[in-house]
Coordinates of C-alpha atoms in Angstrom, one line a residue:
X1 CA -8.8 12.4 4.7
X2 CA -6.1 10.2 6.0
X3 CA -3.2 9.2 3.8
X4 CA -3.8 6.0 1.7
X5 CA -0.2 5.8 0.6
X6 CA 0.5 2.8 2.8
X7 CA -1.6 0.6 0.5
X8 CA 0.5 -1.0 -2.2
X9 CA -0.1 -3.7 -4.9
X10 CA 1.9 -6.8 -5.8
X11 CA 1.5 -9.1 -8.8
X12 CA 1.6 -12.3 -6.9
X13 CA 2.3 -13.8 -3.4
X14 CA 4.4 -16.5 -5.1
X15 CA 4.2 -20.0 -6.3
X16 CA 4.0 -21.7 -2.9
X17 CA 1.0 -19.8 -1.5
X18 CA -0.7 -19.9 -4.9
X19 CA -0.3 -23.7 -4.8
X20 CA -2.0 -23.9 -1.5
X21 CA -4.9 -21.9 -2.9
X22 CA -4.9 -24.3 -5.8
X23 CA -5.5 -27.3 -3.5
X24 CA -8.7 -25.7 -2.3
X25 CA -9.7 -24.9 -5.9
X26 CA -9.0 -28.5 -7.0
X27 CA -11.2 -29.8 -4.2
X28 CA -14.1 -27.6 -5.4
X29 CA -15.6 -29.7 -8.2
X30 CA -18.4 -27.4 -9.3
X31 CA -18.3 -26.6 -13.0
X32 CA -16.3 -23.5 -13.7
X33 CA -13.3 -22.2 -15.8
X34 CA -11.0 -24.5 -13.9
X35 CA -12.6 -27.8 -15.1
X36 CA -10.0 -28.4 -17.8
X37 CA -7.2 -27.7 -15.3
X38 CA -8.7 -30.2 -12.8
X39 CA -8.9 -32.8 -15.5
X40 CA -5.2 -32.3 -16.5
X41 CA -4.1 -32.3 -12.8
X42 CA -6.1 -35.5 -12.1
X43 CA -4.4 -37.3 -15.0
X44 CA -1.0 -36.2 -13.8
X45 CA -1.7 -37.1 -10.2
X46 CA -2.5 -40.7 -11.3
X47 CA 1.1 -41.0 -12.4
X48 CA 2.6 -39.4 -9.3
X49 CA 0.4 -40.4 -6.3
X50 CA 2.0 -43.4 -4.4
X51 CA -1.4 -44.9 -3.7
X52 CA -2.5 -44.5 -7.3
X53 CA -5.4 -42.4 -6.2
X54 CA -5.6 -38.9 -7.7
X55 CA -4.8 -36.3 -5.1
X56 CA -4.8 -38.7 -2.2
X57 CA -3.6 -37.1 1.0
X58 CA -4.4 -33.5 0.0
X59 CA -5.7 -31.6 2.9
X60 CA -7.8 -28.5 3.2
X61 CA -5.2 -26.6 5.3
X62 CA -4.9 -22.9 6.1
X63 CA -2.9 -21.0 3.4
X64 CA -0.1 -20.4 5.9
X65 CA 0.3 -24.0 7.0
X66 CA 3.7 -25.7 6.4
X67 CA 3.8 -27.7 3.1
X68 CA 4.0 -31.5 3.3
X69 CA 5.0 -34.1 0.7
X70 CA 1.6 -34.3 -0.9
X71 CA 1.4 -30.5 -1.3
X72 CA 4.8 -30.4 -2.9
X73 CA 3.8 -33.2 -5.3
X74 CA 0.5 -31.4 -6.1
X75 CA 2.3 -28.2 -6.8
X76 CA 4.8 -29.8 -9.1
X77 CA 2.0 -31.1 -11.4
X78 CA -0.8 -28.6 -10.8
X79 CA 0.9 -25.2 -10.6
X80 CA 4.6 -25.4 -11.6
X81 CA 4.0 -26.3 -15.3
X82 CA 1.6 -23.3 -15.7
X83 CA 3.4 -20.9 -13.4
X84 CA 4.9 -18.7 -16.1
X85 CA 1.5 -18.0 -17.6
X86 CA -0.2 -17.6 -14.2
X87 CA 2.4 -15.2 -13.1
X88 CA 2.1 -13.1 -16.2
X89 CA -1.7 -13.1 -16.0
X90 CA -1.6 -11.8 -12.4
X91 CA 1.0 -9.2 -13.3
X92 CA -1.3 -7.9 -16.0
X93 CA -4.0 -7.7 -13.4
X94 CA -1.8 -5.7 -11.1
X95 CA -0.8 -3.3 -14.0
X96 CA -4.5 -2.8 -14.9
X97 CA -5.3 -1.9 -11.2
X98 CA -2.4 0.5 -11.2
X99 CA -3.8 2.3 -14.2
X100 CA -7.2 2.4 -12.4
X101 CA -5.6 4.0 -9.4
X102 CA -4.2 6.8 -11.6
X103 CA -7.6 7.5 -13.2
X104 CA -10.0 7.0 -10.3
X105 CA -7.9 6.9 -7.1
X106 CA -7.4 4.3 -4.4
X107 CA -10.7 4.7 -2.7
X108 CA -12.6 4.0 -5.9
X109 CA -10.5 1.0 -6.7
X110 CA -11.0 -0.6 -3.3
X111 CA -14.7 -0.5 -3.9
X112 CA -14.3 -2.1 -7.3
X113 CA -11.9 -5.0 -6.5
X114 CA -14.6 -7.6 -5.7
X115 CA -18.3 -7.6 -4.7
X116 CA -17.3 -8.8 -1.2
X117 CA -14.8 -6.0 -0.6
X118 CA -15.9 -2.5 0.4
X119 CA -14.1 0.5 1.7
X120 CA -15.7 2.7 4.4
X121 CA -12.9 5.0 5.7
X122 CA -10.9 4.2 7.6
X123 CA -11.9 0.5 7.5
X124 CA -11.8 -2.1 4.7
X125 CA -14.6 -4.7 5.0
X126 CA -14.0 -8.1 3.5
X127 CA -16.9 -10.7 3.5
X128 CA -15.4 -14.2 2.9
X129 CA -18.9 -15.8 3.2
X130 CA -18.0 -17.2 6.7
X131 CA -17.2 -14.1 8.6
X132 CA -16.6 -10.4 7.9
X133 CA -13.0 -9.3 8.3
X134 CA -11.9 -5.8 8.8
X135 CA -8.6 -4.2 8.1
X136 CA -7.3 -0.8 8.9
X137 CA -4.9 0.0 6.1
X138 CA -4.0 3.3 7.7
X139 CA -2.5 1.5 10.7
X140 CA -0.1 -1.3 9.7
X141 CA -0.4 -0.6 6.0
X142 CA -1.9 -3.0 3.5
X143 CA -0.6 -5.1 0.6
X144 CA -3.2 -6.0 -2.1
X145 CA -2.5 -9.1 -4.2
X146 CA -4.5 -10.9 -6.9
X147 CA -4.8 -14.7 -6.9
X148 CA -5.9 -17.0 -9.7
X149 CA -6.8 -19.9 -7.4
X150 CA -8.0 -18.3 -4.2
X151 CA -11.6 -19.4 -3.5
X152 CA -12.5 -15.9 -2.5
X153 CA -11.2 -12.6 -1.0
X154 CA -9.5 -12.9 2.4
X155 CA -7.1 -11.0 4.6
X156 CA -3.8 -12.8 5.6
X157 CA -1.5 -11.6 8.3
X158 CA 1.9 -10.4 7.3
X159 CA 3.7 -13.6 8.2
X160 CA 1.3 -15.8 6.3
X161 CA 1.3 -13.5 3.2
X162 CA 5.1 -13.2 3.3
X163 CA 5.0 -9.4 3.3
X164 CA 5.7 -6.6 5.7
X165 CA 2.0 -5.8 6.2
X166 CA -1.3 -7.6 6.2
X167 CA -2.3 -8.8 2.8
X168 CA -5.7 -8.5 1.1
X169 CA -6.1 -11.3 -1.4
X170 CA -8.8 -11.1 -4.0
X171 CA -9.5 -13.8 -6.5
X172 CA -9.3 -13.1 -10.3
X173 CA -11.6 -15.6 -12.1
X174 CA -10.4 -16.2 -15.7
X175 CA -12.6 -15.8 -18.7
X176 CA -13.2 -18.8 -21.0
X177 CA -10.6 -17.5 -23.4
X178 CA -8.1 -16.7 -20.7
X179 CA -8.5 -20.2 -19.1
X180 CA -8.0 -21.9 -22.5
X181 CA -4.7 -20.0 -22.8
X182 CA -3.6 -20.9 -19.3
X183 CA -4.3 -24.6 -19.6
X184 CA -3.9 -25.1 -23.4
X185 CA -3.3 -28.6 -24.6
X186 CA 0.0 -27.8 -26.2
X187 CA 1.4 -27.3 -22.7
X188 CA 0.1 -30.6 -21.6
X189 CA 1.5 -32.5 -24.6
X190 CA 4.9 -30.9 -24.2
X191 CA 5.0 -31.7 -20.5
X192 CA 4.0 -35.3 -21.1
X193 CA 6.6 -35.7 -23.8
X194 CA 9.3 -34.2 -21.6
X195 CA 8.3 -36.7 -18.8
X196 CA 8.5 -39.6 -21.3
X197 CA 12.0 -38.4 -22.4
X198 CA 13.5 -37.7 -19.0
X199 CA 11.3 -39.4 -16.5
X200 CA 8.7 -37.4 -14.4
X201 CA 10.9 -36.5 -11.5
X202 CA 13.9 -35.4 -13.6
X203 CA 11.5 -33.4 -15.9
X204 CA 10.2 -31.6 -12.8
X205 CA 13.7 -30.8 -11.6
X206 CA 14.5 -29.3 -15.0
X207 CA 11.2 -27.3 -14.9
X208 CA 12.1 -25.9 -11.5
X209 CA 15.1 -24.2 -12.9
X210 CA 13.2 -21.4 -14.7
X211 CA 15.3 -19.1 -12.5
X212 CA 18.6 -20.0 -10.8
X213 CA 17.9 -22.0 -7.7
X214 CA 19.7 -24.0 -5.0
X215 CA 19.5 -27.7 -4.3
X216 CA 17.8 -27.0 -1.0
X217 CA 15.1 -25.0 -2.8
X218 CA 14.5 -27.6 -5.4
X219 CA 14.3 -30.2 -2.6
X220 CA 11.7 -28.1 -0.7
X221 CA 9.6 -27.4 -3.8
X222 CA 9.4 -31.0 -5.1
X223 CA 9.6 -32.9 -1.8
X224 CA 12.7 -34.7 -2.8
X225 CA 15.8 -35.6 -0.7
X226 CA 19.0 -33.6 -1.3
X227 CA 20.9 -36.7 -2.7
X228 CA 18.0 -37.4 -5.1
X229 CA 18.1 -33.8 -6.4
X230 CA 21.9 -33.9 -6.7
X231 CA 21.7 -37.1 -8.7
X232 CA 19.2 -35.7 -11.2
X233 CA 21.1 -32.5 -11.5
X234 CA 24.2 -34.4 -12.2
X235 CA 22.6 -36.2 -15.1
X236 CA 21.1 -32.9 -16.5
X237 CA 24.5 -31.2 -16.1
X238 CA 26.3 -33.9 -17.9
X239 CA 23.8 -33.7 -20.7
X240 CA 24.5 -30.0 -21.1
X241 CA 21.0 -28.8 -20.0
X242 CA 22.0 -27.4 -16.6
X243 CA 24.9 -25.3 -15.4
X244 CA 26.0 -24.4 -11.9
X245 CA 27.3 -21.0 -10.6
X246 CA 28.4 -19.5 -7.3
X247 CA 26.6 -16.5 -5.9
X248 CA 27.3 -15.2 -2.4
X249 CA 28.8 -18.5 -1.2
X250 CA 25.7 -20.4 -2.5
X251 CA 25.7 -22.8 -5.5
X252 CA 22.8 -22.1 -7.8
X253 CA 21.7 -24.2 -10.7
X254 CA 20.3 -22.7 -13.9
X255 CA 19.2 -23.8 -17.4
X256 CA 21.6 -23.6 -20.3
X257 CA 20.5 -22.6 -23.8
X258 CA 20.0 -26.4 -24.5
X259 CA 17.9 -26.7 -21.3
X260 CA 15.7 -23.8 -22.4
X261 CA 15.3 -25.3 -25.8
X262 CA 14.3 -28.7 -24.4
X263 CA 11.6 -27.0 -22.3
X264 CA 10.5 -25.3 -25.4
X265 CA 9.4 -22.0 -24.0
X266 CA 10.6 -19.1 -21.8
X267 CA 7.8 -17.6 -19.6

């Protein structure tokens, strides 16, 4: 038996890639556990789309395609407000799979990840309903990542997946109870109130500071110009909600205790 130690699990591929999967999930309007999420996103997009049309300009692009303005706007209303809970949900999935490896081994787990995924040593077969993909995890290695929004299992190359090896993505569909927790109304009410208080763009800037981040990164995530981000950060800093600090010749902006209190939660 060849060594399977080159297979490893991660909790998430990150907000940006999950947001691109979310675009595909948003476009699929079949009734499922994402219906309440789609309704909330549609309502938010009405307030942020320049044309006034919910989701106008969203494209069904490959997950690794470069983000454009519409993608950044979509992410800011469809994924960022829920990202803490989504990340925790995926991390719990990773931990559960880790325990399964300890009890049943990697081979058993690979055959239990998803009905469309099967392991026949030394190849992993992935049927994405369009074509069957094959990966040799004993060659380059393999990273396995759960996704909340991915429409189905798929294999991404290392560059697209942002890892040092090909990535097997498998979708984790939420239960009714889990979905209710992810999209609960309290979150929507708080986000709407914060937008009313600060303005939608400034509220998104504040929300993006869950961890220390640079102006360039905020600009990239939200699709805003550097001067616009600087302006909003200046107002938030003068109000006592944001502080700046230097790390390795880079200025990072973070929430103060007041900023955390205004957001009302820490994920």
